[in-house]
């Protein structure tokens, strides 16, 4: 019996991984959300009207049935007993497992803010229910204040802008998307968002809330009708943290090896709650992006079912767009900079020790995966024609390399 | 499984594959009717490299989806729009929301925006077109693009 | 075009209604006929017909079939004596002061005797044979055959058979040098020959090192320039051909311009890069049959009498007497090349006015050798104007053991007989050494097309033979009773050794 805690990308990856090895054994998924598996990043598109709950389903309606999966939802897991090999549910029942995957995701992180309890309409923006609640709370006269100019906050801004009177975003850092963009890149995206009507208060934070009014530390005041808290997220590591005895099981996320095993036998972890080895930074970190979650989950699934898979290609990977402005980033921003920018097109690469380490591309998305592959495969840059930084092409590779790309079966 | 394979030794850079690809997607009966005065947006692309091979000939080659066995695009797709059916990587454009994660993932640069730029498109081996077989390979004048089983 | 030029004889016609501006025509024309003009509205492709050689490359690649090339109807005042052709040639020569050059075979309207000969078929008294149900032999052994059988003291046959070429079907690819045609064309011919069990011929260009592996299906040529000839080369082939003459240009030598002699071609020919390779008109060591015999035997000595020697001559007026001499020189095979035979470059006047038709030459030679009782001393290969399996059947019945196919093979590889080989800009990748053009002939495709053509012809030959009630190509050889002339005069019938239809 395989048990999976969580019902998003990592969990689905695990089911598909298990089924590569084991076509029949029972799989149980426990989720605290009462939904068919859905794509979490799509909640902003739901607000935009570009998708709906049916299209948001991450896998077809028949997925659980076809894969012999029992979905227990909504159920919250309260504890894991690795000795008895059971998990406890909030309903006080227990489920036995042979192999367990913790794919519990992350939760919004809300720092203490004075007067936050006086705000009536306040929301996170992490789940389908969050998005539905926000949608119900606003109308075309609403003024929305978003705390946090990161990926979640800005996708929320994009999603909600067309439905409301105004959207203001406050962030403590002096630029938007500070986790993935530098100043110059952030300025381009900011200009674009401002041109669409989003206003920013950067380099400041909320001093206190008073019902519908936020007083900022820079002295300004912002009136709002709805508040979205998108300051950050924290990995849901509690279930594993509770098992810690002599050796650490959790850093910032649950510690895993390349087979996605935790420090406890038969317990695996994957997705936003887990750490993995970032090959671009050569360090362990939480890489809370969907492609990593899926691949971690799939790797865990294969190993849970007795296979031998390793996930050793983890790195930051962000593809995000705002009103047609596409921001694609990957890897880590270490080493020498190589810039090929023009106007509102931003192309910045980072190279170290003859390897591409990371890049930011704004308004220049085409064929970006060729760069990603250079990082992922650790391709020596002196084997590649430098023209590749002007324009991603396979022409920059050697003929032999190209033949191995285009003339044989590719595994990836 | 049969896939598209490219042999740059024989690619002439004539770009016909791009036109036959674009035409196949229209499902029309006449290329003239389908493509006249249109900017084509094919799923296969010729790279005209500004360099020469060992025999002194210009290097050209076609690039289209490799239909990888372990595809990053499918694994990374945030919506589930990309999937593998019988080894063929297909895209459900109704589900696609144009996030470009697949573009960021594909090592060959073979997923690209469709005409409206809002959803992605990629080679599906013409299996969903009326022709039912890859038109780039069928119409390549020099067998530089072939559709065959290499394992 | 200036006042001393002339209007193009062929015009490119584009249907702008259906053209989708894909520009494949522009990309694929080595002559720069097509050009794309985004600066005009609507943007269009235009064609400069003055540069067009009518090779049909653009016509066939155009995905919307929006192109065709038509004969111009621009007309000089009609004159049956001074035709457009004659006038244009004078205009050209008055401008250039040079010899007119052209290529491929004589295109002029001389009679084609193959088209005036019909083939017999069995009815009632002698049953025809169904080649699908009964054995049908197209295998041919080319070489000298003993005049009589001898037996040893034990009564058993003594073998005194010289070296032979075994052909699975009575066809060979004729001599086309590496240099006149491309590496990929040679590879196509070599691989097809290997697969078919026949032979191709190096021409006077040497044998590229990569093609030694096809040696058992290769005929190596020794011509007046001796280009590319060395011991390993002679040993590499299955037979050695001494080229005395060529049907397209009897009496003159060859000329490969220095600009075509690059890299591998220079190395293979053993001539300096960039300098013209001129084959003299005569072999300077051959002024008589006796001299020829010396060369035949020196080649045989060199190769330890393991290779048959072919002597190739152009079909000229006294071809029968010359052939008789060759048969007595020690050569194993005579190759006759008629005046329709192709070339990579020849003076137009020579190509179009010198030599005689292969049908007449072949019949005359076969008759003469039979009369002299030496027909079995040599095999006869007829070439220069063989266009179909029917022509092959007729040639065999007129006395040939096998035929040389040059133009037909090139057509299978994509040639459309634009007759501009001498420019070196063959759009089909055949008669060119420009890397971007050579690449257009993918030998993987080319060799299969040659195999297809030869297999198709072999099949047709079997059907025609079956119809005649003949089950072996050897039984057809020289069997002129199987042919009749139609519309030929008595002299022609006499030379051909044929009765008229109805006789």
PDB file of N, CA, C and O in Angstrom, chain A residues 39 42 45 55 57-58 294 298 318-319 326 329 359 365 367 369-370 372-373 376 393-395 397 399 402 405-412, chain B residues 5-6 8-9 47 49 51 53 61 66 68-70 72 75 77-80 95 97-101 103-109 150-151:
ATOM      1  N   UNK A  39      -4.179  22.379 -11.052  1.00  0.00           N
ATOM      2  CA  UNK A  39      -2.918  23.089 -11.190  1.00  0.00           C
ATOM      3  C   UNK A  39      -2.964  24.365 -10.373  1.00  0.00           C
ATOM      4  O   UNK A  39      -3.694  25.296 -10.704  1.00  0.00           O
ATOM      5  N   UNK A  42      -2.590  27.902 -11.722  1.00  0.00           N
ATOM      6  CA  UNK A  42      -3.622  28.413 -12.628  1.00  0.00           C
ATOM      7  C   UNK A  42      -4.673  29.262 -11.944  1.00  0.00           C
ATOM      8  O   UNK A  42      -5.567  29.792 -12.603  1.00  0.00           O
ATOM      9  N   UNK A  45      -5.082  32.547 -13.470  1.00  0.00           N
ATOM     10  CA  UNK A  45      -5.712  32.482 -14.799  1.00  0.00           C
ATOM     11  C   UNK A  45      -7.213  32.265 -14.666  1.00  0.00           C
ATOM     12  O   UNK A  45      -7.986  32.672 -15.514  1.00  0.00           O
ATOM     13  N   UNK A  55     -10.984  22.848 -16.812  1.00  0.00           N
ATOM     14  CA  UNK A  55      -9.712  22.890 -17.539  1.00  0.00           C
ATOM     15  C   UNK A  55      -8.509  22.934 -16.597  1.00  0.00           C
ATOM     16  O   UNK A  55      -7.410  22.555 -16.966  1.00  0.00           O
ATOM     17  N   UNK A  57      -8.020  21.143 -14.138  1.00  0.00           N
ATOM     18  CA  UNK A  57      -7.672  19.820 -13.606  1.00  0.00           C
ATOM     19  C   UNK A  57      -6.332  19.389 -14.185  1.00  0.00           C
ATOM     20  O   UNK A  57      -6.135  19.388 -15.394  1.00  0.00           O
ATOM     21  N   UNK A  58      -5.425  19.032 -13.289  1.00  0.00           N
ATOM     22  CA  UNK A  58      -4.048  18.728 -13.687  1.00  0.00           C
ATOM     23  C   UNK A  58      -3.989  17.392 -14.423  1.00  0.00           C
ATOM     24  O   UNK A  58      -3.088  17.163 -15.222  1.00  0.00           O
ATOM     25  N   UNK A 294       7.002  17.869  -9.805  1.00  0.00           N
ATOM     26  CA  UNK A 294       6.577  16.672 -10.546  1.00  0.00           C
ATOM     27  C   UNK A 294       7.716  15.657 -10.630  1.00  0.00           C
ATOM     28  O   UNK A 294       7.542  14.466 -10.377  1.00  0.00           O
ATOM     29  N   UNK A 298       7.829  11.976  -9.196  1.00  0.00           N
ATOM     30  CA  UNK A 298       7.971  10.809 -10.066  1.00  0.00           C
ATOM     31  C   UNK A 298       9.150   9.934  -9.603  1.00  0.00           C
ATOM     32  O   UNK A 298       9.048   8.707  -9.538  1.00  0.00           O
ATOM     33  N   UNK A 318      11.775  29.295 -13.624  1.00  0.00           N
ATOM     34  CA  UNK A 318      10.552  30.089 -13.539  1.00  0.00           C
ATOM     35  C   UNK A 318      10.134  30.626 -14.889  1.00  0.00           C
ATOM     36  O   UNK A 318      10.902  31.309 -15.559  1.00  0.00           O
ATOM     37  N   UNK A 319       8.930  30.294 -15.281  1.00  0.00           N
ATOM     38  CA  UNK A 319       8.342  30.882 -16.483  1.00  0.00           C
ATOM     39  C   UNK A 319       7.083  31.582 -16.026  1.00  0.00           C
ATOM     40  O   UNK A 319       6.157  30.954 -15.527  1.00  0.00           O
ATOM     41  N   UNK A 326       6.788  38.227 -20.969  1.00  0.00           N
ATOM     42  CA  UNK A 326       7.234  36.924 -20.479  1.00  0.00           C
ATOM     43  C   UNK A 326       8.584  37.014 -19.791  1.00  0.00           C
ATOM     44  O   UNK A 326       9.530  37.563 -20.328  1.00  0.00           O
ATOM     45  N   UNK A 329      13.321  32.571 -16.252  1.00  0.00           N
ATOM     46  CA  UNK A 329      14.602  32.543 -15.552  1.00  0.00           C
ATOM     47  C   UNK A 329      14.936  31.109 -15.185  1.00  0.00           C
ATOM     48  O   UNK A 329      14.043  30.265 -15.071  1.00  0.00           O
ATOM     49  N   UNK A 359      20.211  32.337 -15.971  1.00  0.00           N
ATOM     50  CA  UNK A 359      19.871  33.403 -16.925  1.00  0.00           C
ATOM     51  C   UNK A 359      18.530  34.030 -16.580  1.00  0.00           C
ATOM     52  O   UNK A 359      17.708  33.436 -15.884  1.00  0.00           O
ATOM     53  N   UNK A 365      11.380  35.037 -24.996  1.00  0.00           N
ATOM     54  CA  UNK A 365      11.248  33.679 -24.463  1.00  0.00           C
ATOM     55  C   UNK A 365      11.643  32.557 -25.417  1.00  0.00           C
ATOM     56  O   UNK A 365      11.923  31.460 -24.970  1.00  0.00           O
ATOM     57  N   UNK A 367      12.724  29.578 -27.505  1.00  0.00           N
ATOM     58  CA  UNK A 367      13.734  28.522 -27.457  1.00  0.00           C
ATOM     59  C   UNK A 367      14.628  28.606 -26.221  1.00  0.00           C
ATOM     60  O   UNK A 367      15.764  28.129 -26.225  1.00  0.00           O
ATOM     61  N   UNK A 369      14.673  26.995 -23.641  1.00  0.00           N
ATOM     62  CA  UNK A 369      15.068  25.691 -23.105  1.00  0.00           C
ATOM     63  C   UNK A 369      16.446  25.249 -23.553  1.00  0.00           C
ATOM     64  O   UNK A 369      17.082  24.416 -22.897  1.00  0.00           O
ATOM     65  N   UNK A 370      16.903  25.794 -24.666  1.00  0.00           N
ATOM     66  CA  UNK A 370      18.262  25.466 -25.110  1.00  0.00           C
ATOM     67  C   UNK A 370      19.274  25.947 -24.067  1.00  0.00           C
ATOM     68  O   UNK A 370      20.243  25.261 -23.762  1.00  0.00           O
ATOM     69  N   UNK A 372      18.485  26.449 -20.822  1.00  0.00           N
ATOM     70  CA  UNK A 372      18.247  25.629 -19.629  1.00  0.00           C
ATOM     71  C   UNK A 372      19.046  24.341 -19.724  1.00  0.00           C
ATOM     72  O   UNK A 372      19.648  23.888 -18.751  1.00  0.00           O
ATOM     73  N   UNK A 373      19.034  23.787 -20.932  1.00  0.00           N
ATOM     74  CA  UNK A 373      19.729  22.523 -21.134  1.00  0.00           C
ATOM     75  C   UNK A 373      21.234  22.663 -20.920  1.00  0.00           C
ATOM     76  O   UNK A 373      21.882  21.735 -20.430  1.00  0.00           O
ATOM     77  N   UNK A 376      21.569  22.458 -17.238  1.00  0.00           N
ATOM     78  CA  UNK A 376      21.185  21.134 -16.747  1.00  0.00           C
ATOM     79  C   UNK A 376      22.234  20.087 -17.100  1.00  0.00           C
ATOM     80  O   UNK A 376      22.600  19.252 -16.294  1.00  0.00           O
ATOM     81  N   UNK A 393      20.227  28.648 -30.485  1.00  0.00           N
ATOM     82  CA  UNK A 393      20.134  27.823 -31.684  1.00  0.00           C
ATOM     83  C   UNK A 393      20.940  26.557 -31.474  1.00  0.00           C
ATOM     84  O   UNK A 393      21.869  26.517 -30.668  1.00  0.00           O
ATOM     85  N   UNK A 394      20.595  25.538 -32.203  1.00  0.00           N
ATOM     86  CA  UNK A 394      21.380  24.310 -32.183  1.00  0.00           C
ATOM     87  C   UNK A 394      22.587  24.447 -33.100  1.00  0.00           C
ATOM     88  O   UNK A 394      23.513  23.652 -33.038  1.00  0.00           O
ATOM     89  N   UNK A 395      22.537  25.480 -33.942  1.00  0.00           N
ATOM     90  CA  UNK A 395      23.669  25.729 -34.836  1.00  0.00           C
ATOM     91  C   UNK A 395      24.939  26.041 -34.047  1.00  0.00           C
ATOM     92  O   UNK A 395      26.047  25.872 -34.542  1.00  0.00           O
ATOM     93  N   UNK A 397      26.043  24.459 -31.609  1.00  0.00           N
ATOM     94  CA  UNK A 397      26.688  23.237 -31.133  1.00  0.00           C
ATOM     95  C   UNK A 397      27.540  22.625 -32.243  1.00  0.00           C
ATOM     96  O   UNK A 397      27.405  22.973 -33.416  1.00  0.00           O
ATOM     97  N   UNK A 399      28.779  19.688 -34.815  1.00  0.00           N
ATOM     98  CA  UNK A 399      27.993  18.820 -35.671  1.00  0.00           C
ATOM     99  C   UNK A 399      27.705  17.471 -34.994  1.00  0.00           C
ATOM    100  O   UNK A 399      26.601  16.942 -35.069  1.00  0.00           O
ATOM    101  N   UNK A 402      25.044  17.883 -32.473  1.00  0.00           N
ATOM    102  CA  UNK A 402      23.740  18.024 -33.122  1.00  0.00           C
ATOM    103  C   UNK A 402      23.213  16.680 -33.605  1.00  0.00           C
ATOM    104  O   UNK A 402      22.036  16.391 -33.519  1.00  0.00           O
ATOM    105  N   UNK A 405      21.603  14.960 -31.011  1.00  0.00           N
ATOM    106  CA  UNK A 405      20.311  15.549 -30.630  1.00  0.00           C
ATOM    107  C   UNK A 405      19.219  15.172 -31.630  1.00  0.00           C
ATOM    108  O   UNK A 405      18.091  14.895 -31.254  1.00  0.00           O
ATOM    109  N   UNK A 406      19.576  15.209 -32.914  1.00  0.00           N
ATOM    110  CA  UNK A 406      18.538  15.126 -33.946  1.00  0.00           C
ATOM    111  C   UNK A 406      18.509  13.789 -34.673  1.00  0.00           C
ATOM    112  O   UNK A 406      17.582  13.518 -35.419  1.00  0.00           O
ATOM    113  N   UNK A 407      19.528  12.970 -34.451  1.00  0.00           N
ATOM    114  CA  UNK A 407      19.608  11.748 -35.237  1.00  0.00           C
ATOM    115  C   UNK A 407      19.365  10.458 -34.468  1.00  0.00           C
ATOM    116  O   UNK A 407      19.411   9.388 -35.053  1.00  0.00           O
ATOM    117  N   UNK A 408      19.137  10.575 -33.184  1.00  0.00           N
ATOM    118  CA  UNK A 408      18.923   9.357 -32.403  1.00  0.00           C
ATOM    119  C   UNK A 408      17.723   9.555 -31.473  1.00  0.00           C
ATOM    120  O   UNK A 408      17.244  10.661 -31.305  1.00  0.00           O
ATOM    121  N   UNK A 409      17.268   8.461 -30.883  1.00  0.00           N
ATOM    122  CA  UNK A 409      16.168   8.554 -29.918  1.00  0.00           C
ATOM    123  C   UNK A 409      16.656   9.354 -28.715  1.00  0.00           C
ATOM    124  O   UNK A 409      17.727   9.089 -28.187  1.00  0.00           O
ATOM    125  N   UNK A 410      15.907  10.360 -28.319  1.00  0.00           N
ATOM    126  CA  UNK A 410      16.292  11.168 -27.171  1.00  0.00           C
ATOM    127  C   UNK A 410      15.477  10.750 -25.966  1.00  0.00           C
ATOM    128  O   UNK A 410      14.269  10.579 -26.053  1.00  0.00           O
ATOM    129  N   UNK A 411      16.177  10.606 -24.851  1.00  0.00           N
ATOM    130  CA  UNK A 411      15.450  10.281 -23.622  1.00  0.00           C
ATOM    131  C   UNK A 411      14.944  11.541 -22.952  1.00  0.00           C
ATOM    132  O   UNK A 411      13.945  11.537 -22.276  1.00  0.00           O
ATOM    133  N   UNK A 412      15.670  12.658 -23.145  1.00  0.00           N
ATOM    134  CA  UNK A 412      15.184  13.964 -22.711  1.00  0.00           C
ATOM    135  C   UNK A 412      16.004  15.017 -23.406  1.00  0.00           C
ATOM    136  O   UNK A 412      17.050  14.747 -23.942  1.00  0.00           O
TER     137      UNK A 412
ATOM    138  N   UNK B   5      13.679  12.068 -37.841  1.00  0.00           N
ATOM    139  CA  UNK B   5      15.124  12.213 -37.669  1.00  0.00           C
ATOM    140  C   UNK B   5      15.671  13.101 -38.780  1.00  0.00           C
ATOM    141  O   UNK B   5      15.152  13.112 -39.893  1.00  0.00           O
ATOM    142  N   UNK B   6      16.705  13.812 -38.427  1.00  0.00           N
ATOM    143  CA  UNK B   6      17.227  14.820 -39.331  1.00  0.00           C
ATOM    144  C   UNK B   6      18.674  14.491 -39.645  1.00  0.00           C
ATOM    145  O   UNK B   6      19.439  14.148 -38.754  1.00  0.00           O
ATOM    146  N   UNK B   8      21.666  16.398 -41.267  1.00  0.00           N
ATOM    147  CA  UNK B   8      22.027  17.704 -41.828  1.00  0.00           C
ATOM    148  C   UNK B   8      22.939  17.583 -43.032  1.00  0.00           C
ATOM    149  O   UNK B   8      23.045  18.516 -43.817  1.00  0.00           O
ATOM    150  N   UNK B   9      23.578  16.437 -43.199  1.00  0.00           N
ATOM    151  CA  UNK B   9      24.438  16.269 -44.363  1.00  0.00           C
ATOM    152  C   UNK B   9      23.647  16.502 -45.651  1.00  0.00           C
ATOM    153  O   UNK B   9      24.205  16.929 -46.661  1.00  0.00           O
ATOM    154  N   UNK B  47      17.236  25.676 -39.351  1.00  0.00           N
ATOM    155  CA  UNK B  47      18.278  26.606 -38.924  1.00  0.00           C
ATOM    156  C   UNK B  47      19.277  26.731 -40.060  1.00  0.00           C
ATOM    157  O   UNK B  47      19.853  25.735 -40.497  1.00  0.00           O
ATOM    158  N   UNK B  49      22.557  27.769 -40.530  1.00  0.00           N
ATOM    159  CA  UNK B  49      23.756  28.153 -39.787  1.00  0.00           C
ATOM    160  C   UNK B  49      24.702  28.882 -40.722  1.00  0.00           C
ATOM    161  O   UNK B  49      24.861  28.481 -41.864  1.00  0.00           O
ATOM    162  N   UNK B  51      27.660  28.717 -41.322  1.00  0.00           N
ATOM    163  CA  UNK B  51      28.951  28.050 -41.339  1.00  0.00           C
ATOM    164  C   UNK B  51      28.945  26.933 -42.375  1.00  0.00           C
ATOM    165  O   UNK B  51      27.905  26.639 -42.965  1.00  0.00           O
ATOM    166  N   UNK B  53      30.268  22.937 -43.756  1.00  0.00           N
ATOM    167  CA  UNK B  53      30.689  21.616 -43.304  1.00  0.00           C
ATOM    168  C   UNK B  53      32.060  21.268 -43.880  1.00  0.00           C
ATOM    169  O   UNK B  53      32.679  22.068 -44.584  1.00  0.00           O
ATOM    170  N   UNK B  61      19.835  22.689 -41.186  1.00  0.00           N
ATOM    171  CA  UNK B  61      19.203  21.484 -40.650  1.00  0.00           C
ATOM    172  C   UNK B  61      17.835  21.855 -40.107  1.00  0.00           C
ATOM    173  O   UNK B  61      17.579  22.995 -39.737  1.00  0.00           O
ATOM    174  N   UNK B  66      11.585  16.115 -30.664  1.00  0.00           N
ATOM    175  CA  UNK B  66      12.253  14.816 -30.672  1.00  0.00           C
ATOM    176  C   UNK B  66      11.365  13.722 -30.100  1.00  0.00           C
ATOM    177  O   UNK B  66      11.733  12.560 -30.095  1.00  0.00           O
ATOM    178  N   UNK B  68      10.836  13.012 -26.987  1.00  0.00           N
ATOM    179  CA  UNK B  68      11.709  12.388 -25.992  1.00  0.00           C
ATOM    180  C   UNK B  68      10.959  11.328 -25.201  1.00  0.00           C
ATOM    181  O   UNK B  68       9.759  11.439 -24.955  1.00  0.00           O
ATOM    182  N   UNK B  69      11.692  10.330 -24.763  1.00  0.00           N
ATOM    183  CA  UNK B  69      11.103   9.278 -23.944  1.00  0.00           C
ATOM    184  C   UNK B  69      10.793   9.806 -22.533  1.00  0.00           C
ATOM    185  O   UNK B  69       9.795   9.433 -21.924  1.00  0.00           O
ATOM    186  N   UNK B  70      11.666  10.680 -22.031  1.00  0.00           N
ATOM    187  CA  UNK B  70      11.451  11.268 -20.695  1.00  0.00           C
ATOM    188  C   UNK B  70      11.394  12.789 -20.857  1.00  0.00           C
ATOM    189  O   UNK B  70      12.348  13.487 -20.527  1.00  0.00           O
ATOM    190  N   UNK B  72      11.083  16.645 -20.619  1.00  0.00           N
ATOM    191  CA  UNK B  72      10.990  17.715 -19.618  1.00  0.00           C
ATOM    192  C   UNK B  72       9.732  18.560 -19.821  1.00  0.00           C
ATOM    193  O   UNK B  72       9.164  19.072 -18.868  1.00  0.00           O
ATOM    194  N   UNK B  75       6.773  16.716 -18.239  1.00  0.00           N
ATOM    195  CA  UNK B  75       6.897  16.644 -16.782  1.00  0.00           C
ATOM    196  C   UNK B  75       6.729  18.011 -16.137  1.00  0.00           C
ATOM    197  O   UNK B  75       6.243  18.119 -15.018  1.00  0.00           O
ATOM    198  N   UNK B  77       4.990  20.584 -17.450  1.00  0.00           N
ATOM    199  CA  UNK B  77       3.778  21.321 -17.863  1.00  0.00           C
ATOM    200  C   UNK B  77       2.887  21.572 -16.655  1.00  0.00           C
ATOM    201  O   UNK B  77       2.494  20.642 -15.954  1.00  0.00           O
ATOM    202  N   UNK B  78       2.573  22.841 -16.429  1.00  0.00           N
ATOM    203  CA  UNK B  78       1.847  23.153 -15.195  1.00  0.00           C
ATOM    204  C   UNK B  78       0.358  22.860 -15.314  1.00  0.00           C
ATOM    205  O   UNK B  78      -0.339  22.805 -14.316  1.00  0.00           O
ATOM    206  N   UNK B  79      -0.144  22.690 -16.513  1.00  0.00           N
ATOM    207  CA  UNK B  79      -1.588  22.504 -16.661  1.00  0.00           C
ATOM    208  C   UNK B  79      -1.975  21.070 -16.975  1.00  0.00           C
ATOM    209  O   UNK B  79      -3.143  20.725 -16.914  1.00  0.00           O
ATOM    210  N   UNK B  80      -1.015  20.248 -17.370  1.00  0.00           N
ATOM    211  CA  UNK B  80      -1.371  18.916 -17.859  1.00  0.00           C
ATOM    212  C   UNK B  80      -1.767  18.935 -19.324  1.00  0.00           C
ATOM    213  O   UNK B  80      -2.309  17.967 -19.842  1.00  0.00           O
ATOM    214  N   UNK B  95      -6.352  23.294 -22.870  1.00  0.00           N
ATOM    215  CA  UNK B  95      -5.840  23.356 -21.502  1.00  0.00           C
ATOM    216  C   UNK B  95      -4.659  24.321 -21.351  1.00  0.00           C
ATOM    217  O   UNK B  95      -4.439  24.900 -20.307  1.00  0.00           O
ATOM    218  N   UNK B  97      -2.247  27.360 -21.177  1.00  0.00           N
ATOM    219  CA  UNK B  97      -2.517  28.768 -20.908  1.00  0.00           C
ATOM    220  C   UNK B  97      -1.314  29.645 -21.300  1.00  0.00           C
ATOM    221  O   UNK B  97      -1.243  30.816 -20.948  1.00  0.00           O
ATOM    222  N   UNK B  98      -0.375  29.065 -22.020  1.00  0.00           N
ATOM    223  CA  UNK B  98       0.719  29.884 -22.562  1.00  0.00           C
ATOM    224  C   UNK B  98       1.682  30.392 -21.522  1.00  0.00           C
ATOM    225  O   UNK B  98       2.141  31.531 -21.584  1.00  0.00           O
ATOM    226  N   UNK B  99       2.045  29.548 -20.524  1.00  0.00           N
ATOM    227  CA  UNK B  99       2.931  30.014 -19.454  1.00  0.00           C
ATOM    228  C   UNK B  99       4.402  29.951 -19.855  1.00  0.00           C
ATOM    229  O   UNK B  99       5.259  30.511 -19.197  1.00  0.00           O
ATOM    230  N   UNK B 100       4.711  29.236 -20.925  1.00  0.00           N
ATOM    231  CA  UNK B 100       6.077  29.107 -21.457  1.00  0.00           C
ATOM    232  C   UNK B 100       6.987  28.202 -20.632  1.00  0.00           C
ATOM    233  O   UNK B 100       8.186  28.150 -20.886  1.00  0.00           O
ATOM    234  N   UNK B 101       6.438  27.470 -19.661  1.00  0.00           N
ATOM    235  CA  UNK B 101       7.308  26.555 -18.906  1.00  0.00           C
ATOM    236  C   UNK B 101       7.918  25.506 -19.842  1.00  0.00           C
ATOM    237  O   UNK B 101       9.085  25.140 -19.728  1.00  0.00           O
ATOM    238  N   UNK B 103       8.560  25.918 -22.994  1.00  0.00           N
ATOM    239  CA  UNK B 103       9.585  26.583 -23.807  1.00  0.00           C
ATOM    240  C   UNK B 103      10.896  26.654 -23.025  1.00  0.00           C
ATOM    241  O   UNK B 103      11.979  26.454 -23.569  1.00  0.00           O
ATOM    242  N   UNK B 104      10.745  26.897 -21.721  1.00  0.00           N
ATOM    243  CA  UNK B 104      11.912  26.986 -20.853  1.00  0.00           C
ATOM    244  C   UNK B 104      12.533  25.608 -20.593  1.00  0.00           C
ATOM    245  O   UNK B 104      13.681  25.507 -20.191  1.00  0.00           O
ATOM    246  N   UNK B 105      11.768  24.566 -20.835  1.00  0.00           N
ATOM    247  CA  UNK B 105      12.230  23.216 -20.506  1.00  0.00           C
ATOM    248  C   UNK B 105      12.841  22.461 -21.681  1.00  0.00           C
ATOM    249  O   UNK B 105      13.703  21.621 -21.489  1.00  0.00           O
ATOM    250  N   UNK B 106      12.357  22.733 -22.898  1.00  0.00           N
ATOM    251  CA  UNK B 106      12.736  21.896 -24.042  1.00  0.00           C
ATOM    252  C   UNK B 106      14.177  22.169 -24.482  1.00  0.00           C
ATOM    253  O   UNK B 106      14.510  23.279 -24.871  1.00  0.00           O
ATOM    254  N   UNK B 107      15.035  21.161 -24.445  1.00  0.00           N
ATOM    255  CA  UNK B 107      16.450  21.363 -24.796  1.00  0.00           C
ATOM    256  C   UNK B 107      16.674  21.679 -26.274  1.00  0.00           C
ATOM    257  O   UNK B 107      17.764  22.073 -26.650  1.00  0.00           O
ATOM    258  N   UNK B 108      15.661  21.463 -27.084  1.00  0.00           N
ATOM    259  CA  UNK B 108      15.846  21.624 -28.534  1.00  0.00           C
ATOM    260  C   UNK B 108      15.127  22.852 -29.079  1.00  0.00           C
ATOM    261  O   UNK B 108      15.196  23.139 -30.271  1.00  0.00           O
ATOM    262  N   UNK B 109      14.409  23.531 -28.220  1.00  0.00           N
ATOM    263  CA  UNK B 109      13.695  24.728 -28.677  1.00  0.00           C
ATOM    264  C   UNK B 109      12.553  24.384 -29.601  1.00  0.00           C
ATOM    265  O   UNK B 109      12.306  25.067 -30.587  1.00  0.00           O
ATOM    266  N   UNK B 150      13.922   4.136 -35.064  1.00  0.00           N
ATOM    267  CA  UNK B 150      15.310   3.889 -34.668  1.00  0.00           C
ATOM    268  C   UNK B 150      15.357   3.424 -33.217  1.00  0.00           C
ATOM    269  O   UNK B 150      16.333   3.636 -32.515  1.00  0.00           O
ATOM    270  N   UNK B 151      14.255   2.849 -32.754  1.00  0.00           N
ATOM    271  CA  UNK B 151      14.232   2.320 -31.387  1.00  0.00           C
ATOM    272  C   UNK B 151      13.503   3.237 -30.438  1.00  0.00           C
ATOM    273  O   UNK B 151      13.048   4.293 -30.793  1.00  0.00           O
TER     274      UNK B 151
END
